[in-house]
Short mmCIF file of C-alpha atoms in Angstrom, two decimals:
data_model
loop_
_atom_site.label_atom_id
_atom_site.label_comp_id
_atom_site.label_asym_id
_atom_site.label_seq_id
_atom_site.Cartn_x
_atom_site.Cartn_y
_atom_site.Cartn_z
CA MET A 1 143.10 -128.00 87.30
CA ASP A 2 143.94 -130.55 84.71
CA GLY A 3 145.54 -129.76 81.36
CA SER A 4 142.36 -129.10 79.40
CA GLN A 5 141.09 -126.71 82.07
CA ALA A 6 144.41 -124.85 82.17
CA ALA A 7 144.55 -124.67 78.37
CA GLU A 8 141.27 -122.76 78.37
CA LEU A 9 143.01 -120.00 80.36
CA GLU A 10 146.03 -119.68 78.05
CA GLY A 11 145.40 -116.02 77.19
CA GLN A 12 145.29 -114.95 80.83
CA LEU A 13 148.22 -117.19 81.76
CA LYS A 14 150.30 -115.53 79.04
CA GLU A 15 149.49 -112.15 80.60
CA VAL A 16 150.66 -113.39 84.02
CA PHE A 17 153.87 -114.74 82.49
CA ALA A 18 154.53 -111.51 80.57
CA GLU A 19 154.02 -109.32 83.65
CA ALA A 20 155.93 -111.56 86.04
CA PHE A 21 158.97 -112.20 83.87
CA VAL A 22 159.51 -108.83 82.16
CA GLU A 23 161.20 -107.61 85.36
CA PRO A 24 164.83 -108.21 86.27
CA PRO A 25 166.49 -110.64 86.53
CA TYR A 26 164.42 -112.23 83.77
CA GLY A 27 163.90 -109.51 81.15
CA GLU A 28 161.52 -111.72 79.16
CA GLY A 29 159.87 -110.14 76.13
CA PRO A 30 157.13 -111.09 73.66
CA ALA A 31 159.27 -113.71 71.89
CA ASP A 32 160.00 -115.39 75.24
CA VAL A 33 156.29 -115.44 76.11
CA GLU A 34 155.46 -117.07 72.78
CA ARG A 35 158.23 -119.66 73.22
CA ALA A 36 156.99 -120.49 76.74
CA PHE A 37 153.44 -120.98 75.52
CA ARG A 38 154.44 -123.17 72.60
CA ARG A 39 155.86 -125.44 75.33
CA PHE A 40 152.73 -124.92 77.47
CA ARG A 41 150.50 -126.27 74.67
CA SER A 42 152.37 -129.59 74.76
CA GLN A 43 152.83 -129.59 78.55
CA VAL A 44 149.07 -129.47 79.21
CA ARG A 45 148.75 -132.76 77.31
CA ARG A 46 151.29 -134.59 79.50
CA ARG A 47 150.22 -137.40 81.78
CA GLY A 48 149.74 -136.08 85.29
CA PHE A 49 149.70 -132.39 84.32
CA ARG A 50 148.16 -130.24 87.04
CA ALA A 51 147.87 -126.54 87.65
CA ALA A 52 147.00 -124.26 90.53
CA ILE A 53 145.64 -120.94 89.28
CA ALA A 54 144.99 -117.91 91.51
CA PHE A 55 142.11 -115.58 90.71
CA ASP A 56 141.01 -112.16 91.90
CA GLY A 57 137.40 -112.24 90.75
CA ASP A 58 137.59 -113.35 87.12
CA THR A 59 141.18 -112.19 86.68
CA VAL A 60 144.04 -114.71 86.77
CA VAL A 61 146.73 -113.29 89.06
CA GLY A 62 149.02 -116.30 89.47
CA MET A 63 149.86 -119.70 88.07
CA ALA A 64 151.79 -122.78 89.04
CA TYR A 65 151.92 -125.92 86.92
CA GLY A 66 153.86 -129.04 86.16
CA TYR A 67 153.77 -132.80 85.69
CA PRO A 68 155.73 -135.93 86.62
CA LEU A 69 159.04 -136.29 84.80
CA SER A 70 159.19 -139.24 82.44
CA GLU A 71 161.70 -142.04 82.74
CA SER A 72 163.49 -140.61 79.69
CA THR A 73 163.39 -136.95 80.73
CA GLY A 74 166.19 -134.75 79.48
CA TRP A 75 165.87 -132.35 82.41
CA TRP A 76 168.86 -133.81 84.26
CA ASP A 77 170.96 -133.63 81.08
CA THR A 78 171.01 -129.82 81.34
CA LEU A 79 173.02 -129.91 84.58
CA ILE A 80 176.47 -128.40 84.44
CA ASP A 81 177.43 -129.74 87.88
CA PRO A 82 178.08 -133.45 88.40
CA VAL A 83 175.42 -135.20 90.50
CA SER A 84 174.94 -138.78 91.56
CA GLU A 85 173.20 -141.27 89.30
CA ASP A 86 170.69 -141.85 92.09
CA LEU A 87 169.67 -138.19 92.00
CA ARG A 88 169.25 -138.38 88.20
CA ARG A 89 167.21 -141.60 88.29
CA GLU A 90 163.63 -141.22 87.05
CA ASP A 91 160.88 -143.80 86.67
CA GLY A 92 157.95 -141.66 85.53
CA GLU A 93 156.63 -141.29 89.08
CA ARG A 94 159.54 -140.22 91.28
CA THR A 95 159.72 -136.50 90.44
CA PHE A 96 157.09 -133.86 89.82
CA GLY A 97 158.56 -131.11 87.64
CA LEU A 98 157.34 -127.65 88.59
CA PHE A 99 157.67 -125.81 85.29
CA GLU A 100 156.17 -122.41 86.07
CA LEU A 101 155.26 -120.48 89.18
CA ALA A 102 154.45 -116.81 88.69
CA VAL A 103 152.40 -114.09 90.37
CA ARG A 104 151.52 -110.72 88.87
CA PRO A 105 153.47 -107.95 90.65
CA GLU A 106 150.40 -106.29 92.18
CA TRP A 107 149.45 -109.51 94.01
CA ARG A 108 152.89 -110.46 95.36
CA ARG A 109 153.75 -110.69 99.06
CA GLN A 110 150.19 -111.72 99.90
CA GLY A 111 150.77 -115.47 100.15
CA VAL A 112 149.47 -116.20 96.63
CA ALA A 113 152.57 -118.17 95.55
CA THR A 114 152.64 -120.13 98.81
CA ARG A 115 148.97 -121.15 98.47
CA MET A 116 149.34 -122.10 94.80
CA HIS A 117 152.46 -124.16 95.55
CA ARG A 118 150.76 -125.94 98.45
CA ASP A 119 147.62 -126.64 96.39
CA LEU A 120 149.64 -127.82 93.39
CA ILE A 121 151.63 -130.47 95.26
CA GLU A 122 149.03 -131.45 97.85
CA GLY A 123 148.07 -135.06 97.35
CA ILE A 124 150.60 -135.90 94.62
CA ASP A 125 152.17 -139.34 94.84
CA ASN A 126 155.64 -138.23 93.77
CA ALA A 127 158.59 -138.49 96.15
CA ARG A 128 159.98 -135.08 95.24
CA VAL A 129 159.44 -131.87 93.32
CA MET A 130 162.11 -130.30 91.14
CA LEU A 131 162.33 -126.82 89.65
CA ASN A 132 164.82 -124.47 88.03
CA SER A 133 165.25 -120.95 89.37
CA ARG A 134 167.52 -118.07 88.48
CA PRO A 135 169.95 -117.53 91.38
CA GLU A 136 169.44 -113.76 91.07
CA ALA A 137 165.70 -114.14 91.73
CA ILE A 138 166.17 -113.37 95.42
CA ALA A 139 162.49 -113.38 96.48
CA ALA A 140 161.72 -116.61 94.59
CA GLN A 141 164.82 -118.30 96.00
CA ALA A 142 163.85 -117.25 99.55
CA SER A 143 160.37 -118.74 99.08
CA TYR A 144 161.71 -122.01 97.70
CA ARG A 145 164.12 -122.39 100.63
CA ALA A 146 161.33 -121.55 103.11
CA TRP A 147 159.17 -124.25 101.50
CA GLY A 148 161.97 -126.81 102.00
CA TYR A 149 163.72 -126.87 98.60
CA ALA A 150 167.47 -127.49 98.49
CA ARG A 151 169.81 -126.58 95.64
CA VAL A 152 171.32 -129.69 94.05
CA GLY A 153 173.23 -128.11 91.18
CA SER A 154 173.23 -125.68 88.28
CA ALA A 155 171.80 -126.09 84.80
CA ILE A 156 171.59 -124.31 81.48
CA PRO A 157 168.02 -125.43 80.70
CA TRP A 158 168.05 -124.45 77.02
CA GLU A 159 170.55 -123.11 74.53
CA GLY A 160 171.30 -119.48 75.27
CA ALA A 161 169.67 -119.56 78.72
CA ALA A 162 171.24 -118.09 81.82
CA ARG A 163 172.44 -120.41 84.56
CA HIS A 164 169.64 -121.70 86.78
CA ASP A 165 169.78 -123.36 90.17
CA VAL A 166 168.19 -126.82 90.17
CA MET A 167 166.23 -127.20 93.39
CA VAL A 168 164.57 -130.27 94.87
CA LEU A 169 161.90 -130.60 97.54
CA ASP A 170 161.92 -134.00 99.22
CA LEU A 171 158.26 -134.82 99.92
CA ASP A 172 159.22 -137.58 102.35
CA ARG A 173 160.22 -134.83 104.82
CA PRO A 174 157.77 -132.40 106.38
CA MET A 175 157.51 -129.26 104.26
CA ALA A 176 158.29 -125.91 105.84
CA ARG A 177 155.42 -123.46 105.86
CA ALA A 178 156.02 -119.94 104.62
#
């Protein structure tokens, strides 16, 4: 989906987010959901935004979305570990930022996240995909590693946030299948 199509599903996407991230280690509440969807409303308007949405009938059960990082992205500025300038270099095309990937608890462990991830990045022209993930999110971390992501450092992505692992998938290498 493109941004305008994803925006039409905002209500259901908020429900997915709320259900997926209320659990430990996240503990997200209503204020966190609202903050995430204030960002979502601007993200869907970004150049190159794309989303993969999973349905069970008419019900949204999972979401994955992102867009290419701009040349002036601040994402790398949140790192707390030193990394090479080459890793930080962006040109507006190099890196696809995966901003959310979530599946409602009832639909987990059925391959939904794997299919959404594959569909989201299939055919993109970017050289790599980057995401942030809580290190305590054991199942998510296992999936990312199985898909070929490697941890490149730690970040505090916003003021007051917990430490996140910054993970990169090099699309020039064959992706592992989960």
